[in-house]
CSV table of C-alpha atoms and ligand atoms in Angstrom, one decimal:
chain,number,residue,atom,x,y,z
A,1,MET,CA,0.0,0.0,0.0
A,2,THR,CA,1.2,3.5,-0.8
A,3,ALA,CA,1.3,6.1,2.0
A,4,LYS,CA,-1.8,7.7,0.5
A,5,GLU,CA,-3.7,4.4,0.3
A,6,GLU,CA,-2.8,3.7,3.9
A,7,LEU,CA,-4.0,7.2,5.0
A,8,THR,CA,-7.2,6.8,3.0
A,9,ALA,CA,-7.8,3.5,4.7
A,10,GLN,CA,-7.2,5.1,8.1
A,11,ARG,CA,-9.6,7.9,7.2
A,12,ASP,CA,-12.3,5.5,6.1
A,13,ARG,CA,-12.0,3.5,9.3
A,14,ALA,CA,-12.2,6.7,11.3
A,15,ARG,CA,-15.3,7.7,9.4
A,16,GLN,CA,-17.0,4.4,10.2
A,17,ASP,CA,-16.0,4.7,13.9
A,18,TYR,CA,-17.4,8.2,13.9
A,19,ASP,CA,-20.7,7.2,12.4
A,20,GLU,CA,-21.0,4.5,15.1
A,21,LEU,CA,-20.2,7.1,17.7
A,22,VAL,CA,-22.9,9.5,16.5
A,23,ALA,CA,-25.4,6.6,16.4
A,24,ARG,CA,-24.8,6.1,20.2
A,25,GLY,CA,-26.5,9.4,21.0
A,26,LEU,CA,-24.1,10.3,23.8
A,27,LYS,CA,-24.5,13.3,26.0
A,28,LEU,CA,-21.2,14.0,27.7
A,29,ASP,CA,-19.6,17.2,29.0
A,30,LEU,CA,-15.9,18.0,29.3
A,31,THR,CA,-16.3,21.8,29.0
A,32,ARG,CA,-15.5,23.3,32.3
A,33,GLY,CA,-13.0,22.5,35.1
A,34,LYS,CA,-15.5,21.7,37.8
A,35,PRO,CA,-15.0,19.5,40.9
A,36,SER,CA,-17.0,16.3,40.7
A,37,PRO,CA,-19.7,15.4,43.2
A,38,ASP,CA,-17.3,13.0,44.9
A,39,GLN,CA,-14.8,15.9,45.4
A,40,LEU,CA,-17.5,18.1,46.8
A,41,ASP,CA,-18.5,15.4,49.2
A,42,LEU,CA,-15.0,15.5,50.7
A,43,ALA,CA,-16.0,18.9,52.1
A,44,LEU,CA,-19.4,18.1,53.5
A,45,GLY,CA,-18.0,18.7,57.0
A,46,LEU,CA,-17.9,22.3,56.0
A,47,LEU,CA,-21.6,22.6,56.4
A,48,GLU,CA,-21.4,22.1,60.2
A,49,LEU,CA,-20.5,25.0,62.5
A,50,LYS,CA,-19.1,23.8,65.8
A,51,GLY,CA,-19.3,25.8,69.0
A,52,GLU,CA,-19.9,29.5,69.2
A,53,PRO,CA,-19.6,31.7,66.1
A,54,LYS,CA,-16.6,33.6,67.5
A,55,ALA,CA,-13.2,34.5,66.2
A,56,ALA,CA,-10.1,33.5,68.1
A,57,ASP,CA,-10.0,37.0,69.6
A,58,GLY,CA,-13.6,36.7,70.7
A,59,THR,CA,-15.2,38.8,68.0
A,60,ASP,CA,-18.9,37.8,67.3
A,61,LEU,CA,-18.7,36.7,63.7
A,62,ARG,CA,-22.5,37.0,63.2
A,63,ASN,CA,-22.3,40.7,63.0
A,64,TYR,CA,-21.0,43.3,60.6
A,65,GLY,CA,-17.3,44.2,60.2
A,66,GLY,CA,-14.0,42.5,59.7
A,67,LEU,CA,-13.3,43.7,56.2
A,68,ASN,CA,-9.9,41.9,56.0
A,69,GLY,CA,-11.4,38.5,56.7
A,70,LEU,CA,-10.7,36.1,59.5
A,71,PRO,CA,-7.0,36.2,60.5
A,72,GLU,CA,-7.2,32.4,61.4
A,73,LEU,CA,-8.2,31.6,57.8
A,74,ARG,CA,-5.6,33.9,56.3
A,75,ALA,CA,-3.0,32.1,58.4
A,76,ILE,CA,-4.0,28.7,56.9
A,77,PHE,CA,-3.5,30.0,53.4
A,78,SER,CA,-0.6,32.3,53.9
A,79,GLU,CA,2.1,29.6,53.4
A,80,ALA,CA,0.4,28.1,50.2
A,81,LEU,CA,-0.1,31.5,48.6
A,82,GLN,CA,3.3,32.8,49.8
A,83,VAL,CA,1.9,36.0,51.3
A,84,PRO,CA,2.5,37.1,54.9
A,85,VAL,CA,-0.7,36.9,56.9
A,86,ASP,CA,-0.9,40.6,57.5
A,87,GLN,CA,-0.7,41.2,53.7
A,88,LEU,CA,-3.3,38.6,52.8
A,89,LEU,CA,-7.1,39.3,52.8
A,90,ALA,CA,-9.8,36.7,52.9
A,91,ALA,CA,-12.8,38.0,50.9
A,92,GLY,CA,-15.9,36.6,49.2
A,93,ASN,CA,-16.6,33.5,47.3
A,94,SER,CA,-14.8,34.1,44.0
A,95,SER,CA,-11.3,35.1,43.1
A,96,LEU,CA,-12.4,36.0,39.6
A,97,GLU,CA,-14.5,38.7,41.2
A,98,LEU,CA,-11.4,40.1,42.9
A,99,MET,CA,-9.5,40.1,39.6
A,100,HIS,CA,-12.4,41.9,37.9
A,101,ASP,CA,-12.5,44.4,40.7
A,102,ALA,CA,-8.8,45.0,40.6
A,103,ILE,CA,-9.0,46.0,37.0
A,104,VAL,CA,-12.1,48.2,37.6
A,105,PHE,CA,-10.5,49.9,40.6
A,106,ALA,CA,-7.3,50.5,38.5
A,107,LEU,CA,-9.4,51.9,35.7
A,108,LEU,CA,-11.2,54.3,38.0
A,109,SER,CA,-8.6,55.3,40.5
A,110,LYS,CA,-4.8,55.6,40.4
A,111,VAL,CA,-3.0,52.5,41.5
A,112,PRO,CA,0.1,53.3,43.7
A,113,GLY,CA,2.8,54.5,41.3
A,114,ALA,CA,0.4,55.5,38.5
A,115,GLU,CA,0.6,58.8,36.7
A,116,ARG,CA,-3.1,58.7,36.0
A,117,ARG,CA,-6.1,56.4,36.1
A,118,TRP,CA,-6.0,53.6,33.5
A,119,VAL,CA,-9.2,54.9,32.0
A,120,GLU,CA,-7.4,58.1,31.1
A,121,GLU,CA,-4.7,56.3,29.2
A,122,PRO,CA,-5.0,56.5,25.4
A,123,GLU,CA,-4.7,52.7,25.3
A,124,ILE,CA,-3.9,50.0,27.8
A,125,ALA,CA,-2.8,46.4,27.2
A,126,PHE,CA,-2.3,43.2,29.1
A,127,LEU,CA,0.1,40.4,28.2
A,128,CYS,CA,-1.7,37.1,27.9
A,129,PRO,CA,0.5,34.0,28.0
A,130,VAL,CA,-1.1,31.5,25.7
A,131,PRO,CA,-2.7,29.0,26.0
A,132,GLY,CA,-4.4,30.6,29.0
A,133,TYR,CA,-7.7,31.0,31.0
A,134,ASP,CA,-10.6,32.4,29.0
A,135,ARG,CA,-12.2,34.2,31.9
A,136,HIS,CA,-9.1,36.4,32.3
A,137,TYR,CA,-9.5,37.4,28.6
A,138,GLY,CA,-13.2,38.0,29.2
A,139,ILE,CA,-12.4,40.7,31.8
A,140,CYS,CA,-10.0,42.4,29.4
A,141,GLU,CA,-12.4,42.3,26.6
A,142,ARG,CA,-15.3,43.7,28.7
A,143,TYR,CA,-13.2,46.8,29.6
A,144,GLY,CA,-11.5,47.4,26.3
A,145,ILE,CA,-8.1,46.3,27.4
A,146,LYS,CA,-6.0,45.2,24.4
A,147,MET,CA,-4.6,41.7,24.8
A,148,ILE,CA,-1.2,40.7,23.5
A,149,PRO,CA,-0.5,37.0,23.3
A,150,VAL,CA,2.8,35.7,24.6
A,151,PRO,CA,3.9,32.1,24.0
A,152,MET,CA,4.2,29.8,26.9
A,153,THR,CA,7.3,27.6,27.3
A,154,ALA,CA,7.9,24.7,29.7
A,155,ASP,CA,9.1,27.3,32.2
A,156,GLY,CA,6.3,29.8,32.0
A,157,PRO,CA,5.8,32.7,29.6
A,158,ASP,CA,8.6,33.3,27.1
A,159,MET,CA,10.4,35.9,29.2
A,160,ASP,CA,12.5,37.3,26.3
A,161,VAL,CA,9.2,38.4,24.7
A,162,VAL,CA,7.7,39.6,28.0
A,163,GLU,CA,10.8,41.7,28.9
A,164,ARG,CA,10.9,43.3,25.5
A,165,LEU,CA,7.1,44.1,25.4
A,166,VAL,CA,7.0,45.6,28.9
A,167,ALA,CA,10.2,47.6,28.4
A,168,GLU,CA,9.2,49.2,25.1
A,169,ASP,CA,5.5,50.0,25.6
A,170,PRO,CA,4.1,52.0,28.6
A,171,ALA,CA,0.6,51.0,27.5
A,172,VAL,CA,1.4,47.5,28.8
A,173,LYS,CA,0.0,47.7,32.3
A,174,GLY,CA,-0.2,44.1,33.3
A,175,ILE,CA,0.3,40.4,32.7
A,176,TRP,CA,-2.0,37.4,33.6
A,177,CYS,CA,-0.1,34.6,35.3
A,178,VAL,CA,-1.3,31.2,36.6
A,179,PRO,CA,2.1,30.3,38.0
A,180,LYS,CA,1.5,26.8,39.3
A,181,TYR,CA,-0.1,24.1,37.2
A,182,SER,CA,-1.3,26.8,34.8
A,183,ASN,CA,-4.7,26.6,33.1
A,184,PRO,CA,-4.7,24.8,30.7
A,185,ASP,CA,-1.2,23.4,30.1
A,186,GLY,CA,-0.2,22.6,33.7
A,187,VAL,CA,3.1,24.5,33.4
A,188,VAL,CA,4.9,25.4,36.7
A,189,TYR,CA,6.9,28.6,36.4
A,190,SER,CA,10.6,28.1,36.9
A,191,ASP,CA,12.4,30.1,39.6
A,192,GLU,CA,14.2,32.0,36.9
A,193,THR,CA,10.9,33.0,35.2
A,194,VAL,CA,9.5,34.3,38.5
A,195,ARG,CA,12.7,36.2,39.2
A,196,ARG,CA,12.7,37.8,35.8
A,197,LEU,CA,9.0,38.8,36.2
A,198,ALA,CA,9.7,40.3,39.6
A,199,ALA,CA,12.9,42.2,38.5
A,200,MET,CA,12.2,43.3,34.8
A,201,GLU,CA,12.2,46.9,33.9
A,202,THR,CA,8.8,48.1,32.7
A,203,ALA,CA,8.0,51.3,30.8
A,204,ALA,CA,4.7,51.6,32.7
A,205,PRO,CA,5.4,52.8,36.3
A,206,ASP,CA,2.2,51.2,37.4
A,207,PHE,CA,2.7,47.7,35.8
A,208,ARG,CA,1.0,44.9,37.7
A,209,ILE,CA,1.4,41.1,37.7
A,210,PHE,CA,-2.0,39.5,38.2
A,211,TRP,CA,-0.7,36.4,40.0
A,212,ASP,CA,-3.6,34.0,39.9
A,213,ASN,CA,-2.3,31.2,42.0
A,214,ALA,CA,-5.6,29.3,41.7
A,215,TYR,CA,-3.9,25.8,41.8
A,216,ALA,CA,-1.4,26.5,44.5
A,217,VAL,CA,-2.2,23.3,46.4
A,218,HIS,CA,-3.8,21.2,43.7
A,219,HIS,CA,-1.1,18.6,43.3
A,220,LEU,CA,-1.6,15.3,41.4
A,221,SER,CA,1.7,13.7,42.2
A,222,GLY,CA,3.3,12.9,45.6
A,223,GLU,CA,5.9,15.6,44.9
A,224,PRO,CA,4.2,19.0,45.2
A,225,ALA,CA,5.7,21.7,42.9
A,226,GLU,CA,7.2,24.7,44.6
A,227,ILE,CA,7.4,28.1,43.0
A,228,ALA,CA,9.6,31.1,43.9
A,229,ASP,CA,8.1,33.8,46.1
A,230,VAL,CA,7.1,36.5,43.6
A,231,LEU,CA,6.1,39.1,46.2
A,232,ALA,CA,9.4,38.8,48.1
A,233,LEU,CA,11.4,38.8,44.9
A,234,ALA,CA,9.6,41.9,43.5
A,235,THR,CA,10.2,43.7,46.8
A,236,GLU,CA,13.9,42.8,46.8
A,237,ALA,CA,14.1,44.0,43.2
A,238,GLY,CA,12.7,47.4,44.2
A,239,HIS,CA,9.2,46.8,42.8
A,240,PRO,CA,7.2,46.2,46.0
A,241,ASP,CA,3.9,47.2,44.5
A,242,ARG,CA,4.2,45.1,41.3
A,243,VAL,CA,2.2,42.0,42.3
A,244,PHE,CA,-1.4,41.3,43.0
A,245,VAL,CA,-1.8,37.7,44.3
A,246,PHE,CA,-5.1,35.9,44.0
A,247,GLY,CA,-6.1,32.6,45.6
A,248,SER,CA,-9.3,30.6,45.9
A,249,SER,CA,-10.8,27.7,47.8
A,250,SER,CA,-13.3,27.1,45.0
A,251,LYS,CA,-11.6,23.8,44.1
A,252,ILE,CA,-10.6,23.0,47.6
A,253,THR,CA,-14.0,23.1,49.4
A,254,PHE,CA,-17.1,24.2,47.5
A,255,ALA,CA,-16.9,25.9,44.1
A,256,GLY,CA,-19.2,28.9,44.5
A,257,ALA,CA,-19.3,28.7,48.3
A,258,GLY,CA,-15.6,28.9,49.1
A,259,VAL,CA,-13.3,31.8,50.0
A,260,ALA,CA,-11.2,34.0,47.8
A,261,PHE,CA,-7.9,35.7,48.8
A,262,PHE,CA,-6.1,38.8,47.8
A,263,GLY,CA,-2.5,39.5,48.8
A,264,SER,CA,-0.2,42.4,48.0
A,265,SER,CA,2.1,45.1,49.3
A,266,PRO,CA,1.0,47.4,52.1
A,267,ALA,CA,0.5,50.3,49.7
A,268,ASN,CA,-1.6,48.2,47.3
A,269,LEU,CA,-3.7,46.9,50.2
A,270,LYS,CA,-4.4,50.4,51.4
A,271,TRP,CA,-5.5,51.3,47.9
A,272,TRP,CA,-7.6,48.1,47.6
A,273,GLN,CA,-9.3,48.7,51.0
A,274,SER,CA,-10.1,52.4,50.1
A,275,HIS,CA,-12.4,50.8,47.5
A,276,THR,CA,-13.7,47.7,49.3
A,277,VAL,CA,-14.6,49.7,52.4
A,278,LYS,CA,-17.2,51.5,50.3
A,279,ARG,CA,-18.3,48.4,48.6
A,280,SER,CA,-19.0,46.1,51.5
A,281,ILE,CA,-19.3,46.0,55.3
A,282,GLY,CA,-17.3,42.8,55.3
A,283,PRO,CA,-17.2,39.2,53.9
A,284,ASP,CA,-19.1,36.2,55.1
A,285,LYS,CA,-17.1,35.5,58.2
A,286,ILE,CA,-19.3,32.6,59.2
A,287,ASN,CA,-18.3,30.8,56.1
A,288,GLN,CA,-14.7,31.7,56.8
A,289,LEU,CA,-15.0,30.3,60.3
A,290,ARG,CA,-16.5,27.0,59.0
A,291,HIS,CA,-13.4,26.9,56.6
A,292,VAL,CA,-11.1,27.3,59.6
A,293,GLN,CA,-12.8,24.6,61.6
A,294,PHE,CA,-12.9,22.3,58.6
A,295,LEU,CA,-9.3,22.8,57.3
A,296,ARG,CA,-7.7,23.4,60.8
A,297,ASP,CA,-4.2,24.5,59.6
A,298,ALA,CA,-1.8,24.2,56.7
A,299,ASP,CA,-1.3,20.5,57.3
A,300,GLY,CA,-5.1,20.0,57.3
A,301,LEU,CA,-5.3,21.8,54.0
A,302,ARG,CA,-2.5,19.5,52.6
A,303,GLU,CA,-4.3,16.4,53.9
A,304,HIS,CA,-7.6,17.5,52.3
A,305,MET,CA,-5.9,18.1,49.0
A,306,ALA,CA,-4.4,14.7,49.1
A,307,GLN,CA,-8.0,13.3,49.2
A,308,HIS,CA,-8.9,15.4,46.1
A,309,ALA,CA,-5.8,14.0,44.3
A,310,ALA,CA,-6.9,10.5,45.1
A,311,VAL,CA,-10.3,11.2,43.4
A,312,ILE,CA,-9.0,13.0,40.3
A,313,ARG,CA,-5.6,11.5,39.6
A,314,PRO,CA,-7.3,8.3,38.2
A,315,LYS,CA,-9.2,10.5,35.8
A,316,PHE,CA,-6.1,12.2,34.4
A,317,ASP,CA,-4.6,8.7,34.1
A,318,ILE,CA,-7.7,7.6,32.1
A,319,VAL,CA,-7.3,10.4,29.6
A,320,ASP,CA,-3.6,9.6,29.1
A,321,LYS,CA,-4.3,5.9,28.8
A,322,VAL,CA,-7.1,6.3,26.2
A,323,LEU,CA,-5.2,8.8,24.2
A,324,THR,CA,-2.1,6.7,24.2
A,325,ALA,CA,-4.0,3.6,23.1
A,326,GLU,CA,-5.9,5.4,20.4
A,327,LEU,CA,-3.5,8.0,19.1
A,328,GLY,CA,-0.2,7.0,20.7
A,329,ASP,CA,1.8,6.3,17.5
A,330,SER,CA,-0.4,8.1,15.1
A,331,GLY,CA,1.5,11.4,15.1
A,332,LEU,CA,-2.0,13.1,15.0
A,333,ALA,CA,-2.0,14.6,18.5
A,334,SER,CA,0.1,15.3,21.6
A,335,TRP,CA,-1.1,16.1,25.1
A,336,THR,CA,0.2,17.2,28.4
A,337,SER,CA,0.6,15.1,31.6
A,338,PRO,CA,0.3,17.7,34.3
A,339,ALA,CA,1.6,17.2,37.8
A,340,GLY,CA,-1.3,19.2,39.2
A,341,GLY,CA,-4.2,21.6,38.4
A,342,TYR,CA,-7.4,20.8,36.5
A,343,PHE,CA,-6.7,20.5,32.8
A,344,ILE,CA,-5.0,18.6,30.0
A,345,THR,CA,-4.0,20.5,26.8
A,346,LEU,CA,-4.4,18.5,23.7
A,347,THR,CA,-2.6,19.6,20.6
A,348,VAL,CA,-3.9,18.5,17.1
A,349,PRO,CA,-2.5,19.3,13.7
A,350,GLU,CA,-2.8,22.9,12.6
A,351,GLY,CA,-6.2,24.0,11.3
A,352,CYS,CA,-8.0,21.0,13.0
A,353,ALA,CA,-9.1,22.0,16.5
A,354,GLY,CA,-12.3,23.8,15.6
A,355,GLU,CA,-13.4,21.0,13.4
A,356,VAL,CA,-12.6,18.4,16.0
A,357,VAL,CA,-14.6,20.2,18.6
A,358,ALA,CA,-17.5,20.6,16.1
A,359,LYS,CA,-17.4,16.9,15.3
A,360,ALA,CA,-17.4,16.0,19.0
A,361,LYS,CA,-20.3,18.2,19.6
A,362,ALA,CA,-22.3,16.6,16.8
A,363,ALA,CA,-21.5,13.3,18.5
A,364,GLY,CA,-22.8,14.5,21.9
A,365,ILE,CA,-19.4,15.3,23.5
A,366,ALA,CA,-19.3,18.9,24.6
A,367,LEU,CA,-15.8,20.4,24.8
A,368,THR,CA,-14.6,23.9,25.6
A,369,PRO,CA,-14.8,25.9,22.2
A,370,ALA,CA,-11.5,25.7,20.2
A,371,GLY,CA,-9.8,29.1,20.5
A,372,ALA,CA,-11.1,29.7,24.1
A,373,THR,CA,-7.5,29.3,25.4
A,374,HIS,CA,-6.5,32.4,23.4
A,375,PRO,CA,-7.4,36.1,23.6
A,376,TYR,CA,-10.6,37.0,21.6
A,377,GLY,CA,-11.3,33.3,21.2
A,378,ASP,CA,-8.9,33.3,18.3
A,379,GLU,CA,-6.0,30.9,18.0
A,380,PRO,CA,-4.6,31.5,14.5
A,381,GLU,CA,-3.0,28.0,14.4
A,382,ASP,CA,-6.3,26.4,15.5
A,383,ARG,CA,-4.7,23.4,17.2
A,384,THR,CA,-5.3,23.6,21.0
A,385,ILE,CA,-8.1,21.8,22.8
A,386,ARG,CA,-8.6,22.0,26.5
A,387,ILE,CA,-9.7,18.9,28.3
A,388,ALA,CA,-11.3,19.2,31.7
A,389,PRO,CA,-11.4,15.6,33.1
A,390,THR,CA,-12.4,16.2,36.7
A,391,TYR,CA,-16.2,16.3,36.5
A,392,PRO,CA,-17.4,13.2,34.6
A,393,ASP,CA,-17.4,9.9,36.3
A,394,PRO,CA,-14.5,7.6,35.1
A,395,ALA,CA,-16.7,5.4,32.9
A,396,GLU,CA,-18.2,8.4,31.1
A,397,LEU,CA,-14.8,10.1,30.8
A,398,GLU,CA,-13.3,7.0,29.1
A,399,VAL,CA,-16.1,7.0,26.5
A,400,ALA,CA,-15.8,10.7,26.0
A,401,ILE,CA,-12.0,10.6,25.4
A,402,SER,CA,-12.3,7.6,23.1
A,403,GLY,CA,-14.9,9.5,21.1
A,404,LEU,CA,-12.7,12.6,21.0
A,405,ALA,CA,-9.8,10.4,19.7
A,406,THR,CA,-12.1,9.2,16.9
A,407,CYS,CA,-13.0,12.8,16.0
A,408,ILE,CA,-9.3,13.6,15.9
A,409,ARG,CA,-8.5,10.6,13.7
A,410,LEU,CA,-11.2,11.6,11.3
A,411,VAL,CA,-10.5,15.3,11.1
A,412,ALA,CA,-6.7,15.0,11.0
A,413,THR,CA,-6.6,12.2,8.3
A,414,ASP,CA,-9.1,14.1,6.2
A,415,LYS,CA,-7.0,17.2,6.5
A,416,LEU,CA,-3.9,15.3,5.5
A,417,LEU,CA,-5.6,13.9,2.5
A,418,ASN,CA,-7.5,17.0,1.3
A,419,GLY,CA,-5.5,19.9,2.8
B,1,PLP,N1,-8.4,31.3,38.1
B,1,PLP,C1,-8.2,30.2,37.4
B,1,PLP,C2,-6.9,30.0,36.7
B,1,PLP,C3,-9.2,29.3,37.2
B,1,PLP,O1,-9.0,28.2,36.4
B,1,PLP,C4,-10.4,29.4,37.8
B,1,PLP,C5,-11.5,28.5,37.6
B,1,PLP,O2,-11.5,27.6,36.8
B,1,PLP,C6,-10.6,30.6,38.6
B,1,PLP,C7,-9.6,31.5,38.7
B,1,PLP,C8,-11.9,30.9,39.3
B,1,PLP,O3,-11.8,31.0,40.6
B,1,PLP,P1,-13.0,31.4,41.5
B,1,PLP,O4,-14.0,30.3,41.6
B,1,PLP,O5,-12.4,31.7,42.9
B,1,PLP,O6,-13.6,32.7,41.0
């Protein structure tokens, strides 16, 4: 058989498999990185409040006040988020909300070091390491912030590109970073990347790193990744106000009923609080107390996350096993094997991702739209697909990934044959 005949036979087999897949009438969802019911059950103890609703210092938590959040809870997360307790605030139920507010506050009032409010600048831009998190891009798009893609490497964003862009253009006011087990490719920033981000010279005096450490404790392997302390390094490098740290317990306790964290320099915190004091009389401290009682301390948090890993690691293994079995030597796809976080990035031949996602949808397998991992939903190479394996049960996940592999075989062989 010639190579072309071989490829045609492969394509025809894939078409037959695909027709059978469609005929099964599946209804499977791999779109968003949500904890599964089994994971949420791990935190059921959170629903119970033991003893009196009082803080360690005797404050009655049923009442107004306490804008900074419960010190006991900030102490539990301080180590994981690498922010000293007195520089870490415990807020509401969503870190995305805090990132959104940080942008809006910066647009409407001068951040420390700024010459003017961002809304008064002729143009502002954020660097967006790609692939990245679509909801970061959504905030920028909503407020007219130009997004400049920067390629990711195995060590984090390509720092040669980042350093050049921030040095030459004062319109570049920020960068989105998910430094540990990044969404979606699971990259852990190297110490050198963190050091360069903290120390680089920026044309904008009010440049900010949006350090979204959403997966700080979400290890899949027995060897937790460590990252360098960006807040300390920026301070050492003479840029104490450069970093906004965000954290979240959404994927630790309950997504939607957890606690979000904001950490930064004293000057930034003062600026932040000058807004939040007008916005709210304080966070839900009863929920924060329940988190303290449930998690206990940093070791309790680690133990709880080990239980999460025991539930979701097998799902990541299923994705790897099925893709290896069905596409392993095909040369039609490659995928990440992250050591933590919530996602697997699947890379297909150029020009195929959109078509693969559409074919999967037609077969009842919902995936995150192709392009969502890039600013404006536009990936020019059209080759990245984000897989979120945590929510489905293992049997469903196996069927969904096998179906996805079929779609890839069909679309990629067709593309090779017909261009
Ligand atoms: N940041 C990243 C990188 C995420 O992947 C997610 C959720 O998927 C969030 C933030 C959302 O966090 P929260 O639920 O605290 O708003």
